[in-house]
Amino acid sequence: MGSSTVGERRRRRFGGVRTGVAALVAAGVLGAVFAPSALAGISGSGAGSHPMGDAAPVSASPTPGAPGAGTMAVSPKVATTSATTWNAAAAAEFWTPARLASALPADAPKPVTQQPVTQQPVTQPAARSSTRTAARTAARAAGVVADSVPNSSSIARSTHFSGASSTGIIFYASKDLTTHYCTASVVDSHYGNLIIMAAHCNPGSWMAYVPKYQHGAAKQPYGIWAVTKVFKDSHYTGTPATSDYDYAFAQVAKNAKGQTIQSVTGGNWLSHTPSYSMYVTALGYPKITADSADQAIRCHPNYPTQRLTGYRQMVLYCTGFWGGTSGGPWITYFNGNTGYLVGITGGYEEGGPNSWTSYSPIFDDRIFTLFNYAEYH
């Protein structure tokens, strides 16, 4: 990407944002937000440097033939929280190593009939179960399956790695204190305090973000961070018809040193998805019951994503994306920690019908509208 393109994108992000958001609120397009309370159920600059420098070749603006634009349209819900009550110290005290390790995936469980990912790449996915085959048949009849279903030789294999500083796990507790988690990642933002997650990972109480999570560690490498607000597009209701809006942003409080999450971990650059067919690197944290390593995975297929017919979503075929990987970033030009964020695991069927088929909503103007709102509220 040339410097002029970067400049155009930054002007688009920051120039006139306050005025534009104010107008949207006045028009009834935008409203309140989800803010998960630290004590009850749901009711500065950190822009940083460009992850790939001025020479990165991906355009963050819509390109000819791109999936298109849209609006956020209706007002999100609201709940309040106290940032002085729920902070980094409180999060670290509540989220002990044992409590982190016992958390369950917040996304729908995927069938555990495929061979789990081991420390080595999986060599061959098992045959689909009869239940999964029936679901696939029904989906095909409804016209919502991928344009082509790959054979086993064209399904990529994920591998474990030590993790990326910009990607981690978001934890929360339900009213009965059952703990849950999904994958999330830091997004480059004006105040350096935003992460992105899947909207179907419904936020709860005592919400915290752990970058580059390490199983069983007495001290997490980048700490435990308090999450204070979650922003969703209210189009999303959890139904297949609204799964194109399965994304959310969350605000993260500063740590005890007064640092923002982005200043410590770096952040991915939110970008328009230029095409349904892209080469991406996908990251996530699969559930320990399916992947005993309890470690981050990544996948970089040597073939592009496809379109999910009937939806504004992409399809990625790669093994190992069990429950828990929802919200994981799909990145182009990944440098080992950050890159250009063009999707997240989510959407139809909460991100896919099995562990080797993953979906992602397209990132168009609608997600940028929500992102701009989350930056300044």
Coordinates of C-alpha atoms in Angstrom, one line a residue:
M1 CA 0.0 0.0 0.0
G2 CA 1.4 3.4 -0.9
S3 CA 1.6 6.2 1.6
S4 CA -1.2 8.1 -0.1
T5 CA -3.6 5.1 0.4
V6 CA -2.6 4.9 4.1
G7 CA -3.2 8.7 4.4
E8 CA -6.6 8.3 2.7
R9 CA -7.6 5.6 5.1
R10 CA -6.5 7.5 8.2
R11 CA -8.4 10.6 7.1
R12 CA -11.4 8.5 6.5
R13 CA -11.1 7.0 10.0
F14 CA -10.5 10.2 12.0
G15 CA -11.5 13.1 9.9
G16 CA -15.0 14.3 10.9
V17 CA -15.7 11.2 13.0
R18 CA -17.2 13.2 15.9
T19 CA -19.4 15.1 13.5
G20 CA -20.5 12.1 11.6
V21 CA -21.3 10.0 14.7
A22 CA -23.3 12.9 16.2
A23 CA -25.3 13.2 13.0
L24 CA -26.0 9.4 13.1
V25 CA -27.1 9.6 16.7
A26 CA -29.4 12.5 15.9
A27 CA -30.9 10.6 13.0
G28 CA -31.6 7.6 15.2
V29 CA -29.0 5.4 13.4
L30 CA -26.8 4.9 16.4
G31 CA -27.7 4.7 20.0
A32 CA -26.4 3.0 23.1
V33 CA -24.1 0.1 23.7
F34 CA -23.7 -3.1 25.6
A35 CA -21.6 -2.6 28.7
P36 CA -21.0 -5.8 30.6
S37 CA -21.1 -5.0 34.3
A38 CA -18.2 -6.2 36.5
L39 CA -20.7 -7.1 39.3
A40 CA -23.9 -8.1 37.5
G41 CA -25.3 -9.6 34.3
I42 CA -25.9 -7.9 31.1
S43 CA -28.6 -5.4 31.3
G44 CA -5.2 8.6 24.6
S45 CA -3.9 8.0 21.7
G46 CA -2.8 4.5 20.8
A47 CA -2.8 4.7 17.0
G48 CA 0.7 3.2 16.9
S49 CA 2.7 2.5 13.8
H50 CA 1.4 0.8 10.7
P51 CA 2.0 -3.0 11.0
M52 CA 3.5 -3.3 7.6
G53 CA 4.8 0.1 6.9
D54 CA 3.9 2.3 3.9
A55 CA 4.8 -0.4 1.4
A56 CA 2.1 -2.9 2.3
P57 CA 0.1 -3.7 -0.8
V58 CA -3.4 -4.1 0.6
S59 CA -6.0 -1.4 0.1
A60 CA -8.1 -0.6 3.1
S61 CA -10.6 1.2 1.0
P62 CA -13.4 -0.4 -0.9
T63 CA -12.2 -1.6 -4.3
P64 CA -14.1 -2.3 -7.5
G65 CA -15.9 -5.6 -7.1
A66 CA -15.7 -5.5 -3.4
P67 CA -18.6 -6.9 -1.3
G68 CA -20.1 -3.5 -0.9
A69 CA -21.3 -1.0 1.7
G70 CA -24.2 -0.7 4.2
T71 CA -25.3 1.0 7.4
M72 CA -25.6 0.0 11.0
A73 CA -29.2 1.1 11.0
V74 CA -30.7 0.6 14.4
S75 CA -29.8 1.5 18.0
P76 CA -27.8 -0.9 20.1
K77 CA -28.9 -1.8 23.7
V78 CA -27.2 -0.2 26.8
A79 CA -26.1 -1.2 30.3
T80 CA -23.7 0.7 32.6
T81 CA -20.6 -0.3 34.4
S82 CA -18.1 1.4 36.7
A83 CA -14.6 1.6 35.4
T84 CA -13.4 2.5 38.9
T85 CA -14.8 -0.8 40.3
W86 CA -13.8 -3.1 37.5
N87 CA -10.1 -2.4 36.5
A88 CA -7.0 -4.3 35.7
A89 CA -6.2 -5.1 39.4
A90 CA -9.7 -6.5 40.0
A91 CA -9.6 -8.5 36.8
A92 CA -6.2 -10.1 37.8
E93 CA -7.6 -10.9 41.2
F94 CA -10.8 -12.5 39.9
W95 CA -9.3 -14.4 37.0
T96 CA -7.0 -16.8 38.7
P97 CA -5.0 -19.4 36.7
A98 CA -7.5 -22.1 37.7
R99 CA -10.5 -20.0 36.8
L100 CA -9.0 -19.2 33.4
A101 CA -8.2 -22.8 32.7
S102 CA -11.8 -24.0 33.6
A103 CA -13.6 -21.6 31.2
L104 CA -15.8 -23.1 28.6
P105 CA -16.1 -22.0 24.9
A106 CA -18.9 -19.4 24.6
D107 CA -19.7 -20.4 21.0
A108 CA -21.8 -23.4 20.0
P109 CA -19.9 -26.7 20.3
K110 CA -18.8 -28.2 17.1
P111 CA -19.1 -32.0 16.7
V112 CA -16.1 -33.8 18.2
T113 CA -16.0 -36.6 15.6
Q114 CA -13.2 -35.2 13.5
Q115 CA -9.7 -36.1 14.5
P116 CA -8.5 -33.4 16.9
V117 CA -5.5 -31.2 16.0
T118 CA -2.4 -32.4 17.7
Q119 CA 1.0 -30.8 18.0
Q120 CA 1.6 -31.9 14.4
P121 CA -0.7 -30.8 11.6
V122 CA -3.7 -33.1 11.1
T123 CA -3.0 -35.2 8.1
Q124 CA -6.6 -36.1 7.2
P125 CA -10.1 -35.0 8.5
A126 CA -12.4 -37.8 9.4
A127 CA -15.6 -38.4 7.5
R128 CA -18.6 -36.2 8.4
S129 CA -21.0 -37.6 11.0
S130 CA -24.6 -38.4 9.9
T131 CA -25.8 -35.4 11.9
R132 CA -23.4 -33.1 10.2
T133 CA -24.1 -34.5 6.8
A134 CA -27.8 -33.9 7.4
A135 CA -27.1 -30.4 8.4
R136 CA -25.0 -29.9 5.3
T137 CA -27.7 -31.3 3.1
A138 CA -30.3 -29.0 4.6
A139 CA -28.1 -26.0 4.2
R140 CA -27.4 -26.9 0.6
A141 CA -31.1 -27.2 -0.1
A142 CA -31.5 -23.7 1.4
G143 CA -28.8 -22.3 -0.9
V144 CA -26.5 -21.3 1.9
V145 CA -23.4 -23.5 1.5
A146 CA -20.1 -22.6 0.0
D147 CA -19.9 -22.3 -3.8
S148 CA -18.0 -25.5 -3.8
V149 CA -17.3 -28.1 -1.2
P150 CA -13.6 -29.1 -1.2
N151 CA -12.3 -32.6 -1.0
S152 CA -9.9 -33.6 1.8
S153 CA -6.8 -32.8 -0.2
S154 CA -7.8 -29.1 -0.4
I155 CA -8.5 -28.7 3.3
A156 CA -5.5 -26.9 5.0
R157 CA -4.0 -28.0 8.3
S158 CA -3.7 -25.6 11.2
T159 CA -0.6 -25.8 13.5
H160 CA 0.1 -24.7 17.0
F161 CA 2.3 -21.7 17.7
S162 CA 3.3 -19.6 20.7
G163 CA 0.7 -17.0 19.9
A164 CA 0.5 -13.4 18.6
S165 CA 0.7 -10.5 21.0
S166 CA -2.3 -8.8 19.3
T167 CA -4.5 -11.9 19.7
G168 CA -5.8 -13.6 22.9
I169 CA -8.8 -14.8 24.8
I170 CA -11.8 -12.9 26.2
F171 CA -13.1 -14.4 29.4
Y172 CA -16.4 -13.7 31.3
A173 CA -18.7 -15.2 33.8
S174 CA -22.4 -15.8 33.6
K175 CA -24.8 -15.2 36.5
D176 CA -24.2 -18.6 37.9
L177 CA -20.4 -17.9 37.8
T178 CA -19.9 -20.4 35.0
T179 CA -16.9 -19.1 33.1
H180 CA -16.7 -18.8 29.3
Y181 CA -14.3 -17.6 26.6
C182 CA -13.9 -16.7 22.9
T183 CA -10.9 -15.6 20.9
A184 CA -10.5 -11.8 20.4
S185 CA -7.8 -9.4 19.0
V186 CA -6.7 -5.9 19.4
V187 CA -7.7 -3.4 16.7
D188 CA -5.6 -0.3 15.9
S189 CA -7.7 2.7 17.2
H190 CA -7.4 6.3 18.1
Y191 CA -7.3 5.7 21.9
G192 CA -5.6 2.3 21.7
N193 CA -8.3 0.6 23.8
L194 CA -10.4 -1.6 21.4
I195 CA -10.6 -5.3 20.7
I196 CA -12.8 -7.1 18.3
M197 CA -14.8 -10.3 19.0
A198 CA -17.7 -12.2 17.6
A199 CA -21.1 -10.9 18.6
H200 CA -22.4 -14.4 19.4
C201 CA -19.8 -14.6 22.2
N202 CA -22.4 -13.0 24.5
P203 CA -20.7 -10.8 27.1
G204 CA -21.2 -11.4 30.8
S205 CA -19.8 -10.2 34.1
W206 CA -16.2 -9.9 35.2
M207 CA -15.1 -9.6 31.6
A208 CA -11.4 -9.7 30.9
Y209 CA -9.0 -9.9 27.9
V210 CA -5.8 -12.0 28.1
P211 CA -3.4 -11.3 25.2
K212 CA -1.3 -14.3 24.0
Y213 CA -2.9 -16.5 26.6
Q214 CA -0.6 -19.2 28.0
H215 CA -2.3 -22.2 29.6
G216 CA -1.5 -22.7 33.3
A217 CA 0.9 -19.7 33.5
A218 CA 1.1 -18.1 37.0
K219 CA 1.5 -14.8 35.2
Q220 CA 0.3 -14.1 31.7
P221 CA 2.9 -12.6 29.4
Y222 CA 0.9 -9.4 28.7
G223 CA -1.3 -9.4 31.8
I224 CA -5.0 -9.6 32.3
W225 CA -7.1 -6.6 31.2
A226 CA -10.5 -5.4 32.3
V227 CA -13.1 -5.0 29.6
T228 CA -15.6 -2.2 30.3
K229 CA -18.0 -2.0 27.3
V230 CA -19.1 -4.1 24.3
F231 CA -20.5 -2.6 21.2
K232 CA -22.8 -4.6 18.9
D233 CA -24.8 -3.8 15.8
S234 CA -28.4 -4.3 16.8
H235 CA -29.1 -6.0 13.5
Y236 CA -27.5 -9.0 15.0
T237 CA -30.0 -11.2 16.9
G238 CA -28.3 -14.6 16.7
T239 CA -30.3 -15.8 13.8
P240 CA -28.9 -17.0 10.4
A241 CA -30.6 -14.0 8.7
T242 CA -28.6 -11.6 10.8
S243 CA -25.3 -13.5 10.9
D244 CA -23.6 -11.0 8.5
Y245 CA -23.5 -8.7 11.6
D246 CA -21.7 -11.2 13.9
Y247 CA -19.0 -8.9 15.1
A248 CA -18.5 -6.6 18.1
F249 CA -16.0 -4.2 19.6
A250 CA -15.0 -3.9 23.2
Q251 CA -13.3 -1.2 25.2
V252 CA -10.4 -2.3 27.4
A253 CA -9.4 -0.3 30.5
K254 CA -5.8 0.8 31.0
N255 CA -3.5 -1.3 33.1
A256 CA -2.1 -0.4 36.5
K257 CA 0.8 1.5 34.7
G258 CA -1.7 3.6 32.8
Q259 CA -0.9 1.9 29.5
T260 CA -3.4 1.1 26.8
I261 CA -3.7 -2.5 25.5
Q262 CA -2.6 -1.4 22.0
S263 CA 0.6 0.3 23.3
V264 CA 1.6 -3.0 25.0
T265 CA 0.5 -5.6 22.4
G266 CA 0.2 -3.7 19.1
G267 CA -3.0 -3.9 17.1
N268 CA -4.3 -5.1 13.7
W269 CA -5.5 -2.6 11.2
L270 CA -9.2 -2.9 10.5
S271 CA -9.6 -3.0 6.7
H272 CA -12.4 -3.4 4.2
T273 CA -12.6 -6.9 2.8
P274 CA -11.6 -6.3 -0.8
S275 CA -12.9 -9.6 -2.1
Y276 CA -14.6 -12.8 -1.1
S277 CA -11.6 -14.6 -2.5
M278 CA -8.5 -13.8 -0.4
Y279 CA -5.4 -15.4 1.0
V280 CA -5.6 -15.0 4.8
T281 CA -3.9 -16.2 8.0
A282 CA -6.5 -17.3 10.6
L283 CA -5.8 -17.5 14.3
G284 CA -7.7 -18.9 17.3
Y285 CA -7.7 -20.7 20.6
P286 CA -9.6 -24.0 20.4
K287 CA -11.2 -25.7 23.3
I288 CA -9.0 -27.9 25.4
T289 CA -11.5 -30.9 25.3
A290 CA -10.8 -31.1 21.5
D291 CA -7.2 -29.9 21.4
S292 CA -5.3 -30.8 24.6
A293 CA -2.5 -28.5 23.9
D294 CA -4.7 -25.5 24.9
Q295 CA -2.5 -23.3 22.7
A296 CA -3.0 -20.9 19.9
I297 CA -3.4 -22.2 16.3
R298 CA -2.8 -20.5 13.0
C299 CA -3.7 -21.5 9.5
H300 CA -2.4 -20.0 6.2
P301 CA -3.8 -22.0 3.3
N302 CA -2.2 -21.9 -0.1
Y303 CA -5.6 -21.3 -1.7
P304 CA -8.0 -18.4 -1.2
T305 CA -11.3 -18.1 0.7
Q306 CA -14.6 -18.5 -1.1
R307 CA -18.0 -16.9 -0.8
L308 CA -20.7 -18.5 1.4
T309 CA -23.7 -18.5 -1.0
G310 CA -26.6 -16.4 0.2
Y311 CA -24.6 -14.5 2.7
R312 CA -22.1 -11.6 2.8
Q313 CA -19.5 -14.0 4.3
M314 CA -16.3 -15.9 3.4
V315 CA -15.5 -19.6 3.9
L316 CA -12.1 -20.9 5.0
Y317 CA -11.3 -24.7 4.9
C318 CA -8.8 -25.5 7.6
T319 CA -8.7 -28.1 10.4
G320 CA -8.6 -27.4 14.1
F321 CA -11.1 -24.6 14.5
W322 CA -13.1 -26.1 17.3
G323 CA -15.3 -24.2 19.7
G324 CA -13.4 -21.3 21.4
T325 CA -11.9 -20.0 18.1
S326 CA -14.9 -17.8 17.4
G327 CA -13.8 -14.1 17.1
G328 CA -10.3 -15.1 16.0
P329 CA -8.8 -12.7 13.4
W330 CA -8.5 -13.4 9.7
I331 CA -5.4 -11.4 8.7
T332 CA -3.6 -10.5 5.5
Y333 CA 0.1 -9.7 5.4
F334 CA 0.5 -11.2 8.9
N335 CA 4.0 -10.3 10.3
G336 CA 3.9 -12.7 13.3
N337 CA 2.0 -10.3 15.6
T338 CA -0.2 -7.9 13.6
G339 CA -1.4 -7.3 10.1
Y340 CA -4.5 -6.2 8.1
L341 CA -7.7 -7.5 9.7
V342 CA -10.2 -8.5 7.0
G343 CA -12.5 -10.9 8.9
I344 CA -13.1 -12.9 12.1
T345 CA -14.4 -16.4 12.7
G346 CA -18.1 -16.0 13.1
G347 CA -21.3 -15.5 11.1
Y348 CA -23.5 -18.4 9.9
E349 CA -23.7 -21.3 12.3
E350 CA -21.7 -19.2 14.8
G351 CA -18.6 -19.5 12.6
G352 CA -19.0 -22.9 10.9
P353 CA -20.7 -26.4 11.0
N354 CA -17.5 -28.3 12.0
S355 CA -13.9 -27.8 12.9
W356 CA -12.6 -27.6 9.3
T357 CA -15.1 -25.2 7.9
S358 CA -15.1 -21.6 9.2
Y359 CA -17.0 -18.5 8.2
S360 CA -16.4 -14.8 8.5
P361 CA -18.6 -11.8 7.9
I362 CA -17.4 -9.4 5.2
F363 CA -16.0 -6.1 6.6
D364 CA -17.7 -3.2 4.8
D365 CA -18.9 0.2 5.7
R366 CA -21.3 -1.2 8.3
I367 CA -18.5 -2.5 10.6
F368 CA -16.6 0.8 10.2
T369 CA -19.7 2.7 11.3
L370 CA -19.8 0.5 14.5
F371 CA -16.0 0.8 14.9
N372 CA -16.1 4.6 14.7
Y373 CA -18.9 4.7 17.3
A374 CA -17.0 2.5 19.6
E375 CA -13.9 4.6 19.4
Y376 CA -15.6 7.7 20.8
H377 CA -18.2 6.4 23.2

